PDB file of C-alpha atoms in Angstrom:
ATOM      1  CA  MET A 149      10.166  -5.057 -47.813  1.00  0.00           C
ATOM      2  CA  PRO A 150      12.481  -3.890 -44.995  1.00  0.00           C
ATOM      3  CA  ASP A 151      12.379  -5.767 -41.753  1.00  0.00           C
ATOM      4  CA  ARG A 152      10.443  -4.077 -38.974  1.00  0.00           C
ATOM      5  CA  PRO A 153      12.497  -3.186 -35.884  1.00  0.00           C
ATOM      6  CA  PRO A 154      11.924  -5.485 -32.911  1.00  0.00           C
ATOM      7  CA  ARG A 155       9.021  -4.425 -30.726  1.00  0.00           C
ATOM      8  CA  SER A 156       9.797  -3.423 -27.177  1.00  0.00           C
ATOM      9  CA  GLN A 157       8.547  -5.736 -24.458  1.00  0.00           C
ATOM     10  CA  TRP A 158       7.263  -2.757 -22.493  1.00  0.00           C
ATOM     11  CA  LEU A 159       5.062  -1.744 -25.423  1.00  0.00           C
ATOM     12  CA  ASP A 160       3.481  -5.204 -25.284  1.00  0.00           C
ATOM     13  CA  VAL A 161       3.001  -4.768 -21.527  1.00  0.00           C
ATOM     14  CA  TRP A 162       1.359  -1.370 -22.074  1.00  0.00           C
ATOM     15  CA  ASP A 163      -0.947  -2.731 -24.793  1.00  0.00           C
ATOM     16  CA  GLN A 164      -2.058  -5.575 -22.534  1.00  0.00           C
ATOM     17  CA  PHE A 165      -2.559  -3.176 -19.619  1.00  0.00           C
ATOM     18  CA  LYS A 166      -4.673  -0.821 -21.766  1.00  0.00           C
ATOM     19  CA  SER A 167      -6.926  -3.696 -22.778  1.00  0.00           C
ATOM     20  CA  HIS A 168      -7.838  -4.208 -19.108  1.00  0.00           C
ATOM     21  CA  LYS A 169     -10.417  -1.435 -18.698  1.00  0.00           C
ATOM     22  CA  GLY A 170     -10.751  -1.917 -14.961  1.00  0.00           C
ATOM     23  CA  ALA A 171      -7.010  -1.554 -14.464  1.00  0.00           C
ATOM     24  CA  LEU A 172      -6.842   1.520 -16.694  1.00  0.00           C
ATOM     25  CA  TRP A 173      -9.643   3.257 -14.809  1.00  0.00           C
ATOM     26  CA  GLY A 174      -8.190   2.079 -11.515  1.00  0.00           C
ATOM     27  CA  GLY A 175      -4.850   3.657 -12.365  1.00  0.00           C
ATOM     28  CA  ILE A 176      -6.526   6.918 -13.410  1.00  0.00           C
ATOM     29  CA  ILE A 177      -8.633   7.091 -10.238  1.00  0.00           C
ATOM     30  CA  PHE A 178      -5.669   6.280  -8.000  1.00  0.00           C
ATOM     31  CA  LEU A 179      -3.585   8.958  -9.735  1.00  0.00           C
ATOM     32  CA  ILE A 180      -6.400  11.496  -9.245  1.00  0.00           C
ATOM     33  CA  ILE A 181      -6.637  10.599  -5.544  1.00  0.00           C
ATOM     34  CA  VAL A 182      -2.878  10.907  -5.028  1.00  0.00           C
ATOM     35  CA  LEU A 183      -2.718  14.243  -6.881  1.00  0.00           C
ATOM     36  CA  GLY A 184      -5.771  15.474  -4.981  1.00  0.00           C
ATOM     37  CA  VAL A 185      -4.421  14.767  -1.518  1.00  0.00           C
ATOM     38  CA  PHE A 186      -0.901  16.055  -2.216  1.00  0.00           C
ATOM     39  CA  ILE A 187      -1.571  18.975  -4.577  1.00  0.00           C
ATOM     40  CA  GLY A 188      -5.035  19.874  -3.265  1.00  0.00           C
ATOM     41  CA  PRO A 189      -3.734  21.575  -0.082  1.00  0.00           C
ATOM     42  CA  LEU A 190      -1.707  23.947  -2.276  1.00  0.00           C
ATOM     43  CA  LEU A 191      -4.960  25.115  -3.896  1.00  0.00           C
ATOM     44  CA  TRP A 192      -7.214  24.870  -0.821  1.00  0.00           C
ATOM     45  CA  SER A 193      -5.305  26.869   1.786  1.00  0.00           C
ATOM     46  CA  VAL A 194      -7.606  26.225   4.777  1.00  0.00           C
ATOM     47  CA  GLU A 195      -5.700  24.633   7.636  1.00  0.00           C
ATOM     48  CA  PRO A 196      -7.079  21.203   8.620  1.00  0.00           C
ATOM     49  CA  THR A 197      -6.483  21.942  12.322  1.00  0.00           C
ATOM     50  CA  PHE A 198      -7.982  25.466  12.315  1.00  0.00           C
ATOM     51  CA  ILE A 199     -10.838  25.623  14.845  1.00  0.00           C
ATOM     52  CA  ASP A 200     -13.769  28.005  14.301  1.00  0.00           C
ATOM     53  CA  ILE A 201     -16.468  27.256  16.863  1.00  0.00           C
ATOM     54  CA  ARG A 202     -18.879  29.718  15.251  1.00  0.00           C
ATOM     55  CA  SER A 203     -18.824  27.597  12.039  1.00  0.00           C
ATOM     56  CA  ARG A 204     -19.234  24.202  13.657  1.00  0.00           C
ATOM     57  CA  ASN A 205     -21.540  21.496  12.290  1.00  0.00           C
ATOM     58  CA  GLN A 206     -22.207  23.288   9.004  1.00  0.00           C
ATOM     59  CA  GLY A 207     -23.344  21.494   5.875  1.00  0.00           C
ATOM     60  CA  PRO A 208     -21.687  21.734   2.457  1.00  0.00           C
ATOM     61  CA  SER A 209     -21.255  25.299   1.193  1.00  0.00           C
ATOM     62  CA  LEU A 210     -18.936  27.327  -1.002  1.00  0.00           C
ATOM     63  CA  ALA A 211     -16.787  28.182   2.005  1.00  0.00           C
ATOM     64  CA  HIS A 212     -16.714  24.545   3.160  1.00  0.00           C
ATOM     65  CA  PRO A 213     -17.576  22.153   0.274  1.00  0.00           C
ATOM     66  CA  PHE A 214     -17.649  19.099   2.571  1.00  0.00           C
ATOM     67  CA  GLY A 215     -18.995  20.983   5.604  1.00  0.00           C
ATOM     68  CA  THR A 216     -17.401  21.396   9.037  1.00  0.00           C
ATOM     69  CA  ASP A 217     -17.084  19.155  12.062  1.00  0.00           C
ATOM     70  CA  GLN A 218     -18.078  19.671  15.710  1.00  0.00           C
ATOM     71  CA  LEU A 219     -15.145  22.070  16.237  1.00  0.00           C
ATOM     72  CA  GLY A 220     -15.652  24.042  13.046  1.00  0.00           C
ATOM     73  CA  ARG A 221     -12.715  22.440  11.219  1.00  0.00           C
ATOM     74  CA  ASP A 222     -12.994  22.200   7.447  1.00  0.00           C
ATOM     75  CA  ILE A 223     -13.715  18.577   6.484  1.00  0.00           C
ATOM     76  CA  LEU A 224     -12.308  18.968   2.953  1.00  0.00           C
ATOM     77  CA  ALA A 225      -8.973  20.133   4.345  1.00  0.00           C
ATOM     78  CA  ARG A 226      -8.991  17.285   6.867  1.00  0.00           C
ATOM     79  CA  MET A 227      -9.823  14.788   4.109  1.00  0.00           C
ATOM     80  CA  MET A 228      -6.827  15.920   2.065  1.00  0.00           C
ATOM     81  CA  ALA A 229      -4.515  15.921   5.084  1.00  0.00           C
ATOM     82  CA  GLY A 230      -5.821  12.497   6.113  1.00  0.00           C
ATOM     83  CA  GLY A 231      -5.300  11.210   2.596  1.00  0.00           C
ATOM     84  CA  GLN A 232      -1.660  12.251   2.687  1.00  0.00           C
ATOM     85  CA  ILE A 233      -1.116  10.274   5.888  1.00  0.00           C
ATOM     86  CA  SER A 234      -3.091   7.225   4.731  1.00  0.00           C
ATOM     87  CA  VAL A 235      -1.327   7.057   1.349  1.00  0.00           C
ATOM     88  CA  ALA A 236       2.076   7.645   2.963  1.00  0.00           C
ATOM     89  CA  VAL A 237       1.412   4.867   5.477  1.00  0.00           C
ATOM     90  CA  GLY A 238       0.324   2.575   2.626  1.00  0.00           C
ATOM     91  CA  MET A 239       3.424   3.299   0.553  1.00  0.00           C
ATOM     92  CA  ALA A 240       5.887   3.005   3.438  1.00  0.00           C
ATOM     93  CA  ALA A 241       4.350  -0.155   4.894  1.00  0.00           C
ATOM     94  CA  MET A 242       4.165  -1.709   1.426  1.00  0.00           C
ATOM     95  CA  SER A 243       7.861  -0.942   0.846  1.00  0.00           C
ATOM     96  CA  LEU A 244       8.844  -2.569   4.126  1.00  0.00           C
ATOM     97  CA  ALA A 245       6.682  -5.644   3.524  1.00  0.00           C
ATOM     98  CA  LEU A 246       7.972  -5.900  -0.057  1.00  0.00           C
ATOM     99  CA  PHE A 247      11.607  -5.728   1.051  1.00  0.00           C
ATOM    100  CA  LEU A 248      11.153  -8.354   3.763  1.00  0.00           C
ATOM    101  CA  GLY A 249       9.050 -10.649   1.583  1.00  0.00           C
ATOM    102  CA  SER A 250      11.352 -10.419  -1.432  1.00  0.00           C
ATOM    103  CA  PHE A 251      14.449 -11.001   0.702  1.00  0.00           C
ATOM    104  CA  VAL A 252      12.987 -14.049   2.457  1.00  0.00           C
ATOM    105  CA  GLY A 253      11.525 -15.425  -0.790  1.00  0.00           C
ATOM    106  CA  VAL A 254      14.742 -15.113  -2.792  1.00  0.00           C
ATOM    107  CA  ILE A 255      16.918 -16.561  -0.024  1.00  0.00           C
ATOM    108  CA  ALA A 256      14.510 -19.447   0.621  1.00  0.00           C
ATOM    109  CA  GLY A 257      14.150 -20.277  -3.065  1.00  0.00           C
ATOM    110  CA  PHE A 258      17.827 -19.989  -3.951  1.00  0.00           C
ATOM    111  CA  PHE A 259      19.462 -21.699  -0.958  1.00  0.00           C
ATOM    112  CA  ARG A 260      17.962 -25.138  -0.395  1.00  0.00           C
ATOM    113  CA  ARG A 261      19.304 -25.445   3.163  1.00  0.00           C
ATOM    114  CA  LEU A 262      17.488 -22.284   4.257  1.00  0.00           C
ATOM    115  CA  ASP A 263      14.242 -23.110   2.476  1.00  0.00           C
ATOM    116  CA  GLY A 264      12.744 -25.221   5.261  1.00  0.00           C
ATOM    117  CA  PRO A 265      13.466 -22.893   8.222  1.00  0.00           C
ATOM    118  CA  LEU A 266      12.423 -19.724   6.370  1.00  0.00           C
ATOM    119  CA  MET A 267       9.182 -21.240   5.094  1.00  0.00           C
ATOM    120  CA  ARG A 268       8.334 -22.546   8.572  1.00  0.00           C
ATOM    121  CA  LEU A 269       8.930 -19.013   9.869  1.00  0.00           C
ATOM    122  CA  THR A 270       6.604 -17.723   7.147  1.00  0.00           C
ATOM    123  CA  ASP A 271       3.951 -20.271   8.117  1.00  0.00           C
ATOM    124  CA  LEU A 272       4.303 -19.190  11.748  1.00  0.00           C
ATOM    125  CA  PHE A 273       3.630 -15.562  10.863  1.00  0.00           C
ATOM    126  CA  LEU A 274       0.712 -16.582   8.634  1.00  0.00           C
ATOM    127  CA  ALA A 275      -0.817 -18.523  11.540  1.00  0.00           C
ATOM    128  CA  LEU A 276      -0.718 -15.542  13.897  1.00  0.00           C
ATOM    129  CA  PRO A 277      -3.984 -13.573  14.241  1.00  0.00           C
ATOM    130  CA  LEU A 278      -3.210 -10.266  12.562  1.00  0.00           C
ATOM    131  CA  LEU A 279      -5.457  -7.783  14.373  1.00  0.00           C
ATOM    132  CA  PRO A 280      -4.723  -8.963  17.954  1.00  0.00           C
ATOM    133  CA  LEU A 281      -0.995  -8.956  17.147  1.00  0.00           C
ATOM    134  CA  LEU A 282      -1.236  -5.403  15.833  1.00  0.00           C
ATOM    135  CA  LEU A 283      -3.129  -4.300  18.941  1.00  0.00           C
ATOM    136  CA  VAL A 284      -0.475  -5.823  21.218  1.00  0.00           C
ATOM    137  CA  MET A 285       2.303  -4.107  19.265  1.00  0.00           C
ATOM    138  CA  MET A 286       0.483  -0.779  19.499  1.00  0.00           C
ATOM    139  CA  LEU A 287       0.070  -1.098  23.258  1.00  0.00           C
ATOM    140  CA  LEU A 288       3.671  -2.224  23.880  1.00  0.00           C
ATOM    141  CA  PHE A 289       5.607   0.184  21.668  1.00  0.00           C
ATOM    142  CA  ARG A 290       3.429   3.307  21.460  1.00  0.00           C
ATOM    143  CA  GLU A 291       4.833   5.109  24.489  1.00  0.00           C
ATOM    144  CA  PRO A 292       8.561   4.347  23.883  1.00  0.00           C
ATOM    145  CA  LEU A 293       8.369   5.476  20.251  1.00  0.00           C
ATOM    146  CA  ASN A 294       6.324   8.574  21.143  1.00  0.00           C
ATOM    147  CA  ALA A 295       8.943   9.514  23.716  1.00  0.00           C
ATOM    148  CA  ALA A 296      11.787   8.962  21.246  1.00  0.00           C
ATOM    149  CA  PHE A 297      10.350  10.535  18.073  1.00  0.00           C
ATOM    150  CA  GLY A 298       7.318  12.574  19.156  1.00  0.00           C
ATOM    151  CA  PRO A 299       3.621  11.635  18.951  1.00  0.00           C
ATOM    152  CA  GLU A 300       3.230  12.018  15.172  1.00  0.00           C
ATOM    153  CA  GLN A 301       6.497  10.480  13.952  1.00  0.00           C
ATOM    154  CA  GLY A 302       6.461   7.827  16.670  1.00  0.00           C
ATOM    155  CA  ILE A 303       2.990   6.542  15.789  1.00  0.00           C
ATOM    156  CA  PHE A 304       3.838   6.710  12.061  1.00  0.00           C
ATOM    157  CA  ILE A 305       6.927   4.542  12.576  1.00  0.00           C
ATOM    158  CA  LEU A 306       4.950   2.172  14.797  1.00  0.00           C
ATOM    159  CA  ILE A 307       2.052   1.725  12.365  1.00  0.00           C
ATOM    160  CA  VAL A 308       4.320   1.335   9.323  1.00  0.00           C
ATOM    161  CA  GLY A 309       6.535  -1.142  11.161  1.00  0.00           C
ATOM    162  CA  ALA A 310       3.613  -3.131  12.563  1.00  0.00           C
ATOM    163  CA  ILE A 311       1.859  -3.419   9.189  1.00  0.00           C
ATOM    164  CA  GLY A 312       5.071  -4.172   7.295  1.00  0.00           C
ATOM    165  CA  ILE A 313       6.249  -6.850   9.726  1.00  0.00           C
ATOM    166  CA  THR A 314       2.877  -8.616   9.599  1.00  0.00           C
ATOM    167  CA  SER A 315       2.298  -8.370   5.816  1.00  0.00           C
ATOM    168  CA  TRP A 316       5.419  -9.765   4.105  1.00  0.00           C
ATOM    169  CA  MET A 317       4.425 -13.452   4.052  1.00  0.00           C
ATOM    170  CA  PRO A 318       2.362 -13.650   0.796  1.00  0.00           C
ATOM    171  CA  THR A 319       5.136 -11.891  -1.123  1.00  0.00           C
ATOM    172  CA  ALA A 320       7.723 -14.305   0.285  1.00  0.00           C
ATOM    173  CA  ARG A 321       5.757 -17.369  -0.798  1.00  0.00           C
ATOM    174  CA  ILE A 322       5.103 -16.023  -4.299  1.00  0.00           C
ATOM    175  CA  VAL A 323       8.722 -14.954  -4.862  1.00  0.00           C
ATOM    176  CA  ARG A 324      10.046 -18.261  -3.513  1.00  0.00           C
ATOM    177  CA  GLY A 325       7.930 -20.213  -6.002  1.00  0.00           C
ATOM    178  CA  ASP A 326       9.204 -18.143  -8.927  1.00  0.00           C
ATOM    179  CA  VAL A 327      12.830 -18.456  -7.776  1.00  0.00           C
ATOM    180  CA  LEU A 328      12.512 -22.244  -7.524  1.00  0.00           C
ATOM    181  CA  ALA A 329      11.303 -22.335 -11.136  1.00  0.00           C
ATOM    182  CA  LEU A 330      13.980 -19.907 -12.356  1.00  0.00           C
ATOM    183  CA  LYS A 331      16.799 -21.950 -10.814  1.00  0.00           C
ATOM    184  CA  GLU A 332      16.189 -24.701 -13.346  1.00  0.00           C
ATOM    185  CA  ARG A 333      16.121 -22.408 -16.396  1.00  0.00           C
ATOM    186  CA  GLU A 334      18.863 -22.675 -18.990  1.00  0.00           C
ATOM    187  CA  PHE A 335      20.268 -19.163 -18.572  1.00  0.00           C
ATOM    188  CA  VAL A 336      20.721 -19.692 -14.826  1.00  0.00           C
ATOM    189  CA  LEU A 337      22.431 -23.038 -15.376  1.00  0.00           C
ATOM    190  CA  ALA A 338      24.675 -21.438 -18.022  1.00  0.00           C
ATOM    191  CA  ALA A 339      25.614 -18.607 -15.658  1.00  0.00           C
ATOM    192  CA  ARG A 340      26.402 -21.117 -12.944  1.00  0.00           C
ATOM    193  CA  SER A 341      28.583 -23.154 -15.317  1.00  0.00           C
ATOM    194  CA  ILE A 342      30.901 -20.203 -15.966  1.00  0.00           C
ATOM    195  CA  GLY A 343      31.442 -19.619 -12.251  1.00  0.00           C
ATOM    196  CA  THR A 344      29.027 -16.755 -11.549  1.00  0.00           C
ATOM    197  CA  THR A 345      28.874 -16.063  -7.820  1.00  0.00           C
ATOM    198  CA  ASN A 346      25.628 -16.454  -5.904  1.00  0.00           C
ATOM    199  CA  THR A 347      25.387 -12.708  -5.276  1.00  0.00           C
ATOM    200  CA  LYS A 348      25.695 -11.849  -8.975  1.00  0.00           C
ATOM    201  CA  MET A 349      23.354 -14.711  -9.847  1.00  0.00           C
ATOM    202  CA  ILE A 350      20.657 -13.295  -7.601  1.00  0.00           C
ATOM    203  CA  THR A 351      21.095  -9.625  -8.540  1.00  0.00           C
ATOM    204  CA  ARG A 352      21.600 -10.081 -12.312  1.00  0.00           C
ATOM    205  CA  HIS A 353      19.515 -13.131 -13.189  1.00  0.00           C
ATOM    206  CA  ILE A 354      16.995 -13.912 -10.441  1.00  0.00           C
ATOM    207  CA  LEU A 355      15.714 -10.549  -9.191  1.00  0.00           C
ATOM    208  CA  PRO A 356      15.029  -9.001 -12.639  1.00  0.00           C
ATOM    209  CA  ASN A 357      12.883 -12.028 -13.501  1.00  0.00           C
ATOM    210  CA  VAL A 358      10.764 -11.901 -10.338  1.00  0.00           C
ATOM    211  CA  LEU A 359       9.862  -8.217 -10.679  1.00  0.00           C
ATOM    212  CA  SER A 360       6.434  -9.116 -12.019  1.00  0.00           C
ATOM    213  CA  PRO A 361       5.082 -10.770  -8.829  1.00  0.00           C
ATOM    214  CA  ILE A 362       6.881  -8.169  -6.725  1.00  0.00           C
ATOM    215  CA  MET A 363       5.141  -5.289  -8.534  1.00  0.00           C
ATOM    216  CA  VAL A 364       1.766  -6.993  -8.245  1.00  0.00           C
ATOM    217  CA  SER A 365       2.353  -7.597  -4.525  1.00  0.00           C
ATOM    218  CA  ALA A 366       3.276  -3.918  -4.197  1.00  0.00           C
ATOM    219  CA  THR A 367      -0.059  -2.683  -5.500  1.00  0.00           C
ATOM    220  CA  LEU A 368      -2.038  -5.122  -3.368  1.00  0.00           C
ATOM    221  CA  GLY A 369       0.137  -4.264  -0.355  1.00  0.00           C
ATOM    222  CA  ILE A 370      -0.808  -0.584  -0.590  1.00  0.00           C
ATOM    223  CA  ALA A 371      -4.509  -1.461  -0.365  1.00  0.00           C
ATOM    224  CA  ASN A 372      -3.943  -3.833   2.538  1.00  0.00           C
ATOM    225  CA  ALA A 373      -1.878  -1.257   4.448  1.00  0.00           C
ATOM    226  CA  ILE A 374      -4.483   1.489   3.973  1.00  0.00           C
ATOM    227  CA  ILE A 375      -7.272  -0.793   5.207  1.00  0.00           C
ATOM    228  CA  THR A 376      -5.219  -1.916   8.221  1.00  0.00           C
ATOM    229  CA  GLU A 377      -4.284   1.647   9.174  1.00  0.00           C
ATOM    230  CA  SER A 378      -7.912   2.722   8.815  1.00  0.00           C
ATOM    231  CA  ALA A 379      -9.013  -0.154  11.046  1.00  0.00           C
ATOM    232  CA  LEU A 380      -6.476   0.784  13.735  1.00  0.00           C
ATOM    233  CA  SER A 381      -7.472   4.450  13.583  1.00  0.00           C
ATOM    234  CA  PHE A 382     -11.160   3.511  13.651  1.00  0.00           C
ATOM    235  CA  LEU A 383     -10.506   1.549  16.849  1.00  0.00           C
ATOM    236  CA  GLY A 384      -8.865   4.622  18.359  1.00  0.00           C
ATOM    237  CA  LEU A 385      -5.364   3.078  18.355  1.00  0.00           C
ATOM    238  CA  GLY A 386      -3.911   4.964  15.431  1.00  0.00           C
ATOM    239  CA  PHE A 387      -2.854   8.577  15.098  1.00  0.00           C
ATOM    240  CA  PRO A 388      -3.851  11.161  17.729  1.00  0.00           C
ATOM    241  CA  PRO A 389      -7.190  12.996  17.266  1.00  0.00           C
ATOM    242  CA  ASP A 390      -5.581  16.199  15.936  1.00  0.00           C
ATOM    243  CA  PHE A 391      -3.659  14.199  13.309  1.00  0.00           C
ATOM    244  CA  PRO A 392      -6.390  13.201  10.853  1.00  0.00           C
ATOM    245  CA  THR A 393      -6.398  10.057   8.756  1.00  0.00           C
ATOM    246  CA  TRP A 394      -9.340   8.620   6.858  1.00  0.00           C
ATOM    247  CA  GLY A 395      -9.783   5.974   9.540  1.00  0.00           C
ATOM    248  CA  ARG A 396      -9.662   8.609  12.260  1.00  0.00           C
ATOM    249  CA  LEU A 397     -12.256  10.717  10.429  1.00  0.00           C
ATOM    250  CA  LEU A 398     -14.500   7.645  10.296  1.00  0.00           C
ATOM    251  CA  PHE A 399     -14.018   7.128  14.029  1.00  0.00           C
ATOM    252  CA  ASP A 400     -14.819  10.778  14.795  1.00  0.00           C
ATOM    253  CA  GLY A 401     -17.871  10.736  12.504  1.00  0.00           C
ATOM    254  CA  THR A 402     -19.577   7.730  14.104  1.00  0.00           C
ATOM    255  CA  ASP A 403     -20.753   9.856  17.051  1.00  0.00           C
ATOM    256  CA  TYR A 404     -22.639  12.113  14.634  1.00  0.00           C
ATOM    257  CA  LEU A 405     -23.813   9.447  12.197  1.00  0.00           C
ATOM    258  CA  GLN A 406     -27.528  10.178  12.502  1.00  0.00           C
ATOM    259  CA  GLN A 407     -27.281  13.978  12.461  1.00  0.00           C
ATOM    260  CA  TYR A 408     -24.439  14.335   9.921  1.00  0.00           C
ATOM    261  CA  PRO A 409     -24.016  11.084   7.940  1.00  0.00           C
ATOM    262  CA  GLU A 410     -21.763  12.781   5.378  1.00  0.00           C
ATOM    263  CA  ARG A 411     -18.939  12.810   7.926  1.00  0.00           C
ATOM    264  CA  VAL A 412     -18.775   9.031   7.615  1.00  0.00           C
ATOM    265  CA  ILE A 413     -19.652   8.887   3.917  1.00  0.00           C
ATOM    266  CA  TRP A 414     -16.726  11.032   2.678  1.00  0.00           C
ATOM    267  CA  PRO A 415     -13.852   9.106   4.322  1.00  0.00           C
ATOM    268  CA  GLY A 416     -15.635   5.822   3.588  1.00  0.00           C
ATOM    269  CA  ILE A 417     -15.822   6.680  -0.115  1.00  0.00           C
ATOM    270  CA  ALA A 418     -12.165   7.762  -0.116  1.00  0.00           C
ATOM    271  CA  ILE A 419     -10.994   4.497   1.452  1.00  0.00           C
ATOM    272  CA  SER A 420     -13.214   2.377  -0.804  1.00  0.00           C
ATOM    273  CA  MET A 421     -12.219   4.141  -4.027  1.00  0.00           C
ATOM    274  CA  THR A 422      -8.508   3.999  -3.176  1.00  0.00           C
ATOM    275  CA  VAL A 423      -8.566   0.313  -2.276  1.00  0.00           C
ATOM    276  CA  LEU A 424     -10.707  -0.651  -5.284  1.00  0.00           C
ATOM    277  CA  SER A 425      -8.577   1.340  -7.736  1.00  0.00           C
ATOM    278  CA  VAL A 426      -5.352  -0.169  -6.377  1.00  0.00           C
ATOM    279  CA  ASN A 427      -6.794  -3.693  -6.530  1.00  0.00           C
ATOM    280  CA  TYR A 428      -7.872  -3.225 -10.165  1.00  0.00           C
ATOM    281  CA  LEU A 429      -4.456  -1.737 -10.909  1.00  0.00           C
ATOM    282  CA  GLY A 430      -2.820  -4.833  -9.437  1.00  0.00           C
ATOM    283  CA  ASP A 431      -5.016  -7.127 -11.520  1.00  0.00           C
ATOM    284  CA  GLY A 432      -4.054  -5.282 -14.681  1.00  0.00           C
ATOM    285  CA  LEU A 433      -0.346  -5.364 -13.855  1.00  0.00           C
ATOM    286  CA  ARG A 434      -0.532  -9.090 -13.137  1.00  0.00           C
ATOM    287  CA  ASP A 435      -2.108  -9.778 -16.530  1.00  0.00           C
ATOM    288  CA  ALA A 436       0.210  -7.394 -18.390  1.00  0.00           C
ATOM    289  CA  LEU A 437       3.428  -8.669 -16.827  1.00  0.00           C
ATOM    290  CA  ASP A 438       2.601 -12.369 -17.166  1.00  0.00           C
ATOM    291  CA  PRO A 439       4.028 -13.549 -20.516  1.00  0.00           C
ATOM    292  CA  ARG A 440       1.589 -16.476 -20.546  1.00  0.00           C
ATOM    293  CA  ILE A 441      -1.344 -14.055 -20.651  1.00  0.00           C
ATOM    294  CA  ARG A 442       0.215 -11.201 -22.640  1.00  0.00           C
ATOM    295  CA  GLY A 443      -0.600 -11.427 -26.310  1.00  0.00           C
ATOM    296  CA  ARG A 444      -3.889 -13.264 -25.978  1.00  0.00           C
TER     297      ARG A 444
END
């Protein structure tokens, strides 16, 4: 009987991921949401900022499936436009937090002399109250960035930077722990014995083996960034009123909650479904990428 070819590790990861039903459905729902907010405007050509006072405060209809707001703007179009901004903020802020956290975690875990100072810095950031710090950053840097980049790009850079700078700490601690364990593995010791430089050691041997916690942190970071941006917009400190996000739509809908509750329900469902699907996706990736769990 001929020997079977070796099975790819990624096939094992995919099999484990498929067995996690919540993660599979979470990935499908998140993909549908992303395709809906980015491809939907190509199919639904109504402008989200188009004002039609004669059509204001209408309920769901064929012309406006989600109804219209107090200015006659199509809520479906605003939901898709807001989804683009919310998802883009989540992705960009997650990337920044992931870069900072991975950099600090690898450096702290690999270089013993820097471990203490970097971890104390991480503890300092963890001890800071997140929401008040974000509010202070918004008040201090909103006007300079708006003057430099314009109101839309300026507030986007500010929100992404504020969320990323205040969200890297969990990733740093997780990556540091994995790097400390990897440093004592045989392949790292063998690479060190043949004179491998620290830079090559980190890029060729350490980073590829800490991708699992980094990818899991990435999925959870998207959910955290979307919730934080929605909270800032709900407090009126996010994007300007004519630049819709899901949090901003929630904020605008609270004034009409009793007369038109669907204006709060739609963005609330969008935020909840996105965050839940990303969290389930992260759980499935954690189980699939962990060799101690994979294969059970």
